Amino acid sequence: MQAKEGKEYGSGIDEAIARYRENAGKVTHLGLDELFGQRNESATKDAIRHFADGIGDPNPLWRNEKYARGTKFGGIIAPPMFVNAIALAMGGVEIPGCDPFIAGAEWEWLKNIHVNDTISVTDMHVDIQDKTRKDGTGPRQFLQTGEMIYRDQRDEVICTCKRMTMSIEMPAGISGEKKTGTAKPEQVLYRYSEEDLAAVDRAYAEEEIRGPESRYWEDVQEGDLLKPVLKGPLTHGDMLAFIGGVGWMSEAHGLARALFRRYAPVTHTDSETGITEWQFAGHFVDQIGREVGLQGANNLGIQTCCWLGHLVTNWMGDEGFLKKLAVQCRQIIYIGDTIRCLGRVTRKYMEDGDYLVECEIRADNRKGDIVAPGRAVVALPSRCM
C-alpha cells in the first residue's frame, strides 16, 4: 500500500487505510443487501432492456427478440457493460471527510451474457494510494483499487473488472462532519439555441448501428474513425433513467430509512427540512449536488464508461466481441452538458487465434474538453475463418 509508512492523517483516515490494508487480498461475495453490492442477479429481458434504455442504446440485439433470433446468438444478449447492472464497478472503504468518485475502470470479457443467465459477483480490495499533491496544494485524495469477477450459473467467468475509486477531500474538511450549509453557487448553464438542438437531433438520427453487416478485420485500417455517438444535453430524467437501469437507489420508504441508518456516512440531511436521503441523490438533485461540494447534479463516471461501450458495440456489429474496455474519468459532467463519444483505430493484430483491433476512445464535453479518455480491444470476424 502506497500511503507512506508511519504517516499519520488523523480524523479516522489512518483507521480507514488500515482497514483497507487488512482486507486486501480477501475475496468477498457481494450480496443484494449491500449498498455497493449486487443490484440484479438475473439477466432478464426486462433488466437488459432497462439498462439499454438507461444508457440510450437502441441496438435491437439487446431488445428485439425477432431480430436477435436471426443472429448467431439465437436470441437477445446483454450489452457488455450490463455487468454494471449486476454490480457497479465501484467499492472501497469510506475515508472520513472525503467523498468517493469513480476514477475509471478496466473490464475484460470472456463471454457474452444471454437472457436469464444468473450472475454472481466477488470483490477484492487490492490497493490504496495517497494521491495528494506532493507540494501540499489541493485537497487530500486517495485512490482505492479492487478486482471484481462476474460469473454465470455454470461458474464460468463472464468478466473481470479492475475498479478505481478516488476519495477526495470535500469543502467541510476531513472531519467526518455532515456537509450542510456549504452549497456552492449554481453553475452557469449553457442556453441551447434552436440550431444547437437541431444539430443534436441530426446526430441522433445519424447514429450508425453496424448490426448484421459484418465488419471484417481485413477491411479495418489503422486511423479509421468510429462513427461518433452523442449523449445529451444531459437531463435530470437521463440520470434517473440510468440509475433505474442499473438498479441503484431502488429501495424506498421504510426500506430506504433502514439503509440510511446502516450507511449514515453516505447520507445527506437537508438543512431546512431535516429529512435524510442518499448523498448520491446529488446526481439528479441540483441542491444536493451543491451541498456536497459540487456545482449541481452530475453524472456517474460509470455512466460515461457505459456510453463509450455503446460507441464500440455500435461500430463492431453483431459479429464483433468486445474483449477489453478501459476508461479514465477525469472530469465531472454536469446536467446540461452534451457529450460526444469518439474513437479511432490505433492498431490491428492477431493474438491466440483472434483477429483484434485496438481503438483509442474518448468522451468530449460541449466545450471540447476530453472528460474520459480510454481504449478498447475488439475481436472481429475474419474473411479467413
Coordinates of C-alpha atoms in Angstrom, one line a residue:
M1 CA 0.0 0.0 0.0
Q2 CA 1.4 3.3 -1.0
A3 CA 0.3 5.6 1.7
K4 CA 3.6 6.3 3.3
E5 CA 4.6 4.1 6.2
G6 CA 4.2 5.8 9.5
K7 CA 2.3 8.8 8.1
E8 CA -0.4 10.0 10.4
Y9 CA -3.5 11.6 8.9
G10 CA -5.8 11.7 12.0
S11 CA -9.6 12.1 11.9
G12 CA -10.1 8.4 11.2
I13 CA -8.1 8.3 8.0
D14 CA -5.4 6.1 9.5
E15 CA -8.1 3.7 10.6
A16 CA -9.7 3.6 7.1
I17 CA -6.3 3.0 5.4
A18 CA -5.6 0.2 7.9
R19 CA -9.0 -1.3 7.3
Y20 CA -8.4 -1.4 3.6
R21 CA -4.9 -3.0 4.0
E22 CA -6.3 -5.5 6.4
N23 CA -8.8 -6.7 3.9
A24 CA -6.6 -6.5 0.8
G25 CA -6.5 -9.9 -1.0
K26 CA -9.6 -11.2 0.7
V27 CA -12.4 -12.2 -1.6
T28 CA -15.9 -11.0 -0.7
H29 CA -19.1 -12.3 -2.3
L30 CA -21.3 -9.3 -3.0
G31 CA -24.9 -9.6 -1.9
L32 CA -28.2 -7.9 -2.6
D33 CA -28.3 -6.4 0.9
E34 CA -25.1 -4.3 0.5
L35 CA -25.1 -0.7 -0.6
F36 CA -22.5 -1.3 -3.3
G37 CA -23.4 -5.0 -3.8
Q38 CA -25.5 -6.7 -6.4
R39 CA -28.5 -4.9 -7.9
N40 CA -29.7 -7.8 -10.2
E41 CA -29.0 -11.5 -10.1
S42 CA -30.6 -12.5 -13.4
A43 CA -30.2 -11.0 -16.9
T44 CA -33.9 -11.0 -17.7
K45 CA -35.1 -9.4 -21.0
D46 CA -36.6 -6.6 -18.9
A47 CA -33.4 -6.0 -17.0
I48 CA -31.4 -5.9 -20.2
R49 CA -33.8 -3.5 -21.9
H50 CA -34.0 -1.2 -18.9
F51 CA -30.2 -1.0 -18.8
A52 CA -30.0 -0.3 -22.6
D53 CA -32.7 2.3 -22.2
G54 CA -30.8 3.9 -19.3
I55 CA -27.7 4.5 -21.4
G56 CA -29.8 5.4 -24.5
D57 CA -28.7 2.5 -26.6
P58 CA -31.3 1.5 -29.2
N59 CA -29.4 -1.6 -30.6
P60 CA -32.0 -4.3 -31.5
L61 CA -29.7 -7.0 -30.4
W62 CA -30.4 -6.0 -26.8
R63 CA -34.2 -5.6 -27.1
N64 CA -35.8 -7.1 -30.2
E65 CA -36.5 -10.8 -29.9
K66 CA -37.4 -11.3 -33.6
Y67 CA -34.2 -9.5 -34.7
A68 CA -32.0 -11.3 -32.2
R69 CA -33.3 -14.8 -33.2
G70 CA -31.8 -14.1 -36.7
T71 CA -28.3 -13.6 -35.3
K72 CA -25.7 -16.3 -34.3
F73 CA -26.9 -15.9 -30.7
G74 CA -30.4 -17.1 -31.4
G75 CA -31.9 -14.6 -29.1
I76 CA -31.3 -11.4 -27.1
I77 CA -28.0 -10.9 -25.4
A78 CA -26.9 -8.1 -23.0
P79 CA -24.6 -5.2 -23.9
P80 CA -21.2 -6.0 -22.4
M81 CA -21.5 -3.1 -19.9
F82 CA -24.6 -4.7 -18.5
V83 CA -22.3 -6.1 -15.8
N84 CA -22.8 -2.8 -14.1
A85 CA -26.5 -3.5 -13.8
I86 CA -25.4 -6.6 -11.8
A87 CA -22.9 -4.7 -9.7
L88 CA -21.5 -1.2 -10.3
A89 CA -17.7 -1.1 -10.7
M90 CA -17.1 0.8 -7.5
G91 CA -16.2 0.0 -4.0
G92 CA -13.7 0.5 -1.2
V93 CA -13.9 2.0 2.3
E94 CA -15.2 5.3 3.5
I95 CA -12.4 7.9 4.1
P96 CA -13.6 10.4 6.7
G97 CA -14.1 13.9 5.2
C98 CA -13.8 12.6 1.7
D99 CA -16.4 11.8 -1.0
P100 CA -15.9 8.9 -3.4
F101 CA -15.8 9.4 -7.1
I102 CA -15.4 6.7 -9.8
A103 CA -11.9 7.3 -11.3
G104 CA -12.4 4.7 -14.0
A105 CA -12.2 1.0 -14.6
E106 CA -10.8 -1.7 -16.8
W107 CA -13.0 -4.5 -17.9
E108 CA -12.1 -7.7 -19.7
W109 CA -14.8 -10.0 -21.1
L110 CA -14.5 -13.8 -21.7
K111 CA -18.1 -14.5 -22.9
N112 CA -21.5 -12.9 -23.6
I113 CA -24.4 -12.6 -21.2
H114 CA -27.6 -14.3 -22.5
V115 CA -31.2 -13.9 -21.4
N116 CA -31.8 -15.5 -18.0
D117 CA -28.2 -16.1 -17.1
T118 CA -27.8 -15.8 -13.4
I119 CA -24.7 -14.0 -12.3
S120 CA -22.7 -13.8 -9.1
V121 CA -20.0 -11.3 -8.2
T122 CA -16.9 -11.3 -6.0
D123 CA -14.9 -8.3 -5.0
M124 CA -11.4 -8.0 -3.6
H125 CA -9.6 -4.9 -2.2
V126 CA -6.2 -4.6 -3.9
D127 CA -4.5 -1.3 -3.1
I128 CA -4.9 2.1 -1.6
Q129 CA -2.6 5.0 -2.5
D130 CA -2.2 8.6 -1.3
K131 CA -2.6 10.7 -4.4
T132 CA -2.4 14.1 -2.7
R133 CA -0.2 16.6 -4.5
K134 CA 3.4 16.4 -3.2
D135 CA 3.5 20.2 -2.9
G136 CA 0.6 20.1 -0.4
T137 CA -1.7 22.1 -2.5
G138 CA -5.2 20.9 -3.4
P139 CA -7.4 18.5 -1.5
R140 CA -6.3 15.3 0.0
Q141 CA -7.2 12.3 -2.2
F142 CA -6.8 8.6 -2.0
L143 CA -7.1 6.1 -4.9
Q144 CA -8.7 2.7 -3.9
T145 CA -8.4 -0.2 -6.4
G146 CA -10.0 -3.6 -6.4
E147 CA -10.9 -6.5 -8.6
M148 CA -14.4 -7.7 -9.4
I149 CA -15.2 -11.0 -11.0
Y150 CA -18.6 -11.8 -12.6
R151 CA -19.5 -15.5 -13.0
D152 CA -22.6 -17.2 -14.6
Q153 CA -24.7 -20.1 -13.3
R154 CA -22.0 -22.5 -14.6
D155 CA -19.4 -20.8 -12.5
E156 CA -17.7 -19.6 -15.7
V157 CA -16.1 -16.2 -15.7
I158 CA -18.0 -13.7 -17.8
C159 CA -16.0 -10.6 -17.0
T160 CA -13.2 -9.3 -14.7
C161 CA -13.0 -5.6 -13.7
K162 CA -10.3 -3.5 -12.1
R163 CA -12.3 -0.8 -10.3
M164 CA -10.8 2.5 -9.3
T165 CA -12.4 4.9 -6.8
M166 CA -10.9 8.2 -5.8
S167 CA -11.8 9.6 -2.4
I168 CA -11.4 13.4 -2.4
E169 CA -11.5 15.8 0.5
M170 CA -14.6 18.0 0.2
P171 CA -15.2 21.6 1.5
A172 CA -16.1 20.8 5.1
G173 CA -12.6 19.4 5.6
I174 CA -11.5 16.0 6.8
S175 CA -13.6 15.8 9.9
G176 CA -16.4 13.3 9.2
E177 CA -18.9 16.1 9.8
K178 CA -22.0 16.4 7.7
K179 CA -21.6 18.9 4.8
T180 CA -24.7 21.0 5.3
G181 CA -25.0 24.7 4.6
T182 CA -22.0 24.6 2.3
A183 CA -23.9 24.9 -1.0
K184 CA -21.9 26.3 -3.9
P185 CA -23.5 28.8 -6.3
E186 CA -25.4 27.3 -9.2
Q187 CA -23.4 26.6 -12.3
V188 CA -24.0 28.9 -15.2
L189 CA -26.0 26.8 -17.7
Y190 CA -25.5 27.0 -21.4
R191 CA -28.5 28.1 -23.3
Y192 CA -29.1 25.9 -26.3
S193 CA -30.3 27.6 -29.5
E194 CA -32.7 26.1 -31.9
E195 CA -29.7 25.4 -34.2
D196 CA -27.9 23.7 -31.4
L197 CA -30.8 21.4 -30.7
A198 CA -31.3 20.7 -34.4
A199 CA -27.7 19.6 -34.6
V200 CA -28.3 17.3 -31.6
D201 CA -31.3 15.7 -33.4
R202 CA -29.3 15.2 -36.6
A203 CA -26.5 13.5 -34.6
Y204 CA -29.0 11.1 -33.1
A205 CA -30.7 10.4 -36.5
E206 CA -27.3 9.7 -38.0
E207 CA -26.2 7.2 -35.3
E208 CA -25.0 4.1 -37.0
I209 CA -25.5 0.6 -35.6
R210 CA -23.4 -1.8 -37.6
G211 CA -25.7 -4.7 -36.6
P212 CA -25.9 -7.6 -39.1
E213 CA -23.4 -6.1 -41.6
S214 CA -20.2 -7.9 -40.6
R215 CA -17.2 -5.6 -40.1
Y216 CA -14.3 -7.8 -41.2
W217 CA -10.8 -7.5 -39.7
E218 CA -9.3 -7.3 -43.1
D219 CA -11.4 -4.2 -44.0
V220 CA -10.3 -2.2 -41.0
Q221 CA -7.3 0.2 -41.3
E222 CA -5.3 1.9 -38.6
G223 CA -6.6 5.5 -38.4
D224 CA -10.2 4.6 -39.2
L225 CA -12.6 6.7 -37.2
L226 CA -15.6 5.2 -35.3
K227 CA -18.9 6.8 -36.0
P228 CA -19.5 9.2 -33.1
V229 CA -22.3 8.7 -30.5
L230 CA -23.9 11.7 -28.9
K231 CA -25.2 11.8 -25.3
G232 CA -27.1 14.8 -24.2
P233 CA -28.0 17.5 -23.4
L234 CA -27.9 15.6 -20.1
T235 CA -31.1 16.0 -18.2
H236 CA -32.3 15.1 -14.7
G237 CA -34.5 12.5 -16.4
D238 CA -31.5 10.9 -18.1
M239 CA -29.9 10.5 -14.7
L240 CA -33.0 8.8 -13.2
A241 CA -33.2 6.5 -16.3
F242 CA -29.6 5.4 -15.8
I243 CA -29.9 4.9 -12.0
G244 CA -33.1 2.9 -12.6
G245 CA -31.4 0.9 -15.4
V246 CA -28.6 -0.3 -13.1
G247 CA -31.0 -0.9 -10.2
W248 CA -29.3 1.7 -7.9
M249 CA -31.0 3.5 -5.1
S250 CA -34.0 1.3 -5.6
E251 CA -35.3 1.0 -2.0
A252 CA -38.0 3.4 -0.9
H253 CA -39.7 4.5 2.4
G254 CA -39.0 2.2 5.3
L255 CA -36.6 0.1 3.4
A256 CA -34.6 3.2 2.5
R257 CA -34.6 4.6 6.0
A258 CA -33.3 1.3 7.4
L259 CA -30.4 1.6 5.0
F260 CA -29.8 5.3 5.9
R261 CA -29.2 4.1 9.5
R262 CA -26.8 1.4 8.3
Y263 CA -24.9 3.6 5.9
A264 CA -25.2 7.0 7.6
P265 CA -21.8 8.4 6.4
V266 CA -23.1 8.5 2.8
T267 CA -26.5 10.1 3.5
H268 CA -27.5 13.8 3.3
T269 CA -29.7 15.6 5.7
D270 CA -31.5 18.7 4.3
S271 CA -30.6 21.7 6.4
E272 CA -34.1 23.2 6.1
T273 CA -36.4 20.2 6.4
G274 CA -34.2 17.8 8.5
I275 CA -35.1 15.0 6.0
T276 CA -32.4 12.5 5.2
E277 CA -31.8 10.8 1.9
W278 CA -28.8 9.4 0.0
Q279 CA -26.0 11.8 -0.7
F280 CA -26.0 10.1 -4.2
A281 CA -29.2 12.0 -4.9
G282 CA -26.9 14.8 -5.8
H283 CA -26.7 13.0 -9.2
F284 CA -30.2 14.3 -10.0
V285 CA -31.0 17.0 -7.5
D286 CA -29.0 20.2 -8.0
Q287 CA -29.3 21.5 -4.5
I288 CA -27.8 18.3 -3.0
G289 CA -25.1 18.3 -5.6
R290 CA -24.1 21.8 -4.5
E291 CA -24.4 21.0 -0.8
V292 CA -21.9 18.1 -1.1
G293 CA -19.4 20.5 -2.7
L294 CA -20.1 20.3 -6.4
Q295 CA -21.8 22.7 -8.8
G296 CA -25.1 20.8 -9.1
A297 CA -26.5 17.5 -10.3
N298 CA -24.0 15.4 -12.3
N299 CA -23.5 12.1 -13.9
L300 CA -21.7 9.0 -12.6
G301 CA -18.3 8.1 -14.0
I302 CA -19.5 4.5 -14.7
Q303 CA -22.3 6.1 -16.8
T304 CA -19.7 7.7 -19.1
C305 CA -17.9 4.4 -19.4
C306 CA -21.2 2.8 -20.5
W307 CA -21.6 5.4 -23.1
L308 CA -18.2 4.6 -24.5
G309 CA -19.2 0.9 -24.5
H310 CA -22.2 1.9 -26.6
L311 CA -19.8 3.6 -29.1
V312 CA -17.8 0.5 -29.6
T313 CA -20.6 -2.0 -29.8
N314 CA -22.3 0.2 -32.5
W315 CA -19.1 0.1 -34.5
M316 CA -18.2 -3.6 -34.2
G317 CA -21.5 -5.1 -35.2
D318 CA -23.2 -8.3 -34.1
E319 CA -20.2 -10.5 -35.1
G320 CA -17.7 -8.5 -33.1
F321 CA -16.8 -9.2 -29.5
L322 CA -15.7 -6.5 -27.0
K323 CA -12.7 -8.1 -25.2
K324 CA -11.4 -5.1 -23.2
L325 CA -12.5 -1.6 -22.3
A326 CA -10.6 0.8 -20.1
V327 CA -11.7 4.3 -19.2
Q328 CA -10.3 7.1 -17.0
C329 CA -12.9 9.5 -15.6
R330 CA -11.1 12.8 -15.4
Q331 CA -13.9 15.5 -15.2
I332 CA -17.3 15.7 -13.8
I333 CA -20.2 16.0 -16.3
Y334 CA -23.0 18.3 -15.1
I335 CA -26.6 18.4 -16.1
G336 CA -27.0 20.4 -19.3
D337 CA -23.7 19.2 -20.9
T338 CA -23.6 17.4 -24.2
I339 CA -21.1 14.6 -24.6
R340 CA -19.6 13.3 -27.9
C341 CA -18.2 9.8 -27.8
L342 CA -15.4 9.4 -30.3
G343 CA -12.9 6.7 -31.4
R344 CA -10.1 5.9 -33.7
V345 CA -8.4 2.6 -34.7
T346 CA -4.8 2.6 -33.5
R347 CA -3.7 -1.0 -34.1
K348 CA -4.8 -4.3 -35.7
Y349 CA -3.1 -7.5 -34.9
M350 CA -3.6 -11.3 -34.3
E351 CA -3.2 -13.0 -30.9
D352 CA -4.1 -16.5 -29.8
G353 CA -6.1 -17.0 -33.0
D354 CA -8.2 -13.9 -32.5
Y355 CA -8.3 -11.1 -35.1
L356 CA -8.0 -8.0 -32.9
V357 CA -8.4 -4.2 -33.3
E358 CA -7.4 -1.7 -30.7
C359 CA -9.2 1.6 -30.6
E360 CA -8.4 4.9 -28.8
I361 CA -11.7 6.2 -27.4
R362 CA -12.8 9.3 -25.6
A363 CA -15.7 11.3 -24.4
D364 CA -15.6 15.1 -25.1
N365 CA -17.8 17.7 -23.4
R366 CA -19.6 20.5 -25.2
K367 CA -16.5 22.7 -24.9
G368 CA -14.3 20.1 -26.5
D369 CA -12.5 19.0 -23.3
I370 CA -11.6 15.3 -23.1
V371 CA -13.5 14.3 -19.9
A372 CA -12.9 10.5 -20.2
P373 CA -10.1 9.0 -22.4
G374 CA -9.8 5.3 -22.8
R375 CA -9.1 2.3 -25.1
A376 CA -10.9 -0.7 -26.3
V377 CA -9.9 -4.1 -27.8
V378 CA -12.4 -5.8 -30.2
A379 CA -12.2 -9.2 -31.8
L380 CA -13.7 -9.1 -35.3
P381 CA -14.6 -11.8 -37.8
S382 CA -12.0 -12.6 -40.5
R383 CA -12.6 -13.5 -44.1
C384 CA -10.0 -16.3 -43.5
M385 CA -12.3 -18.0 -40.9

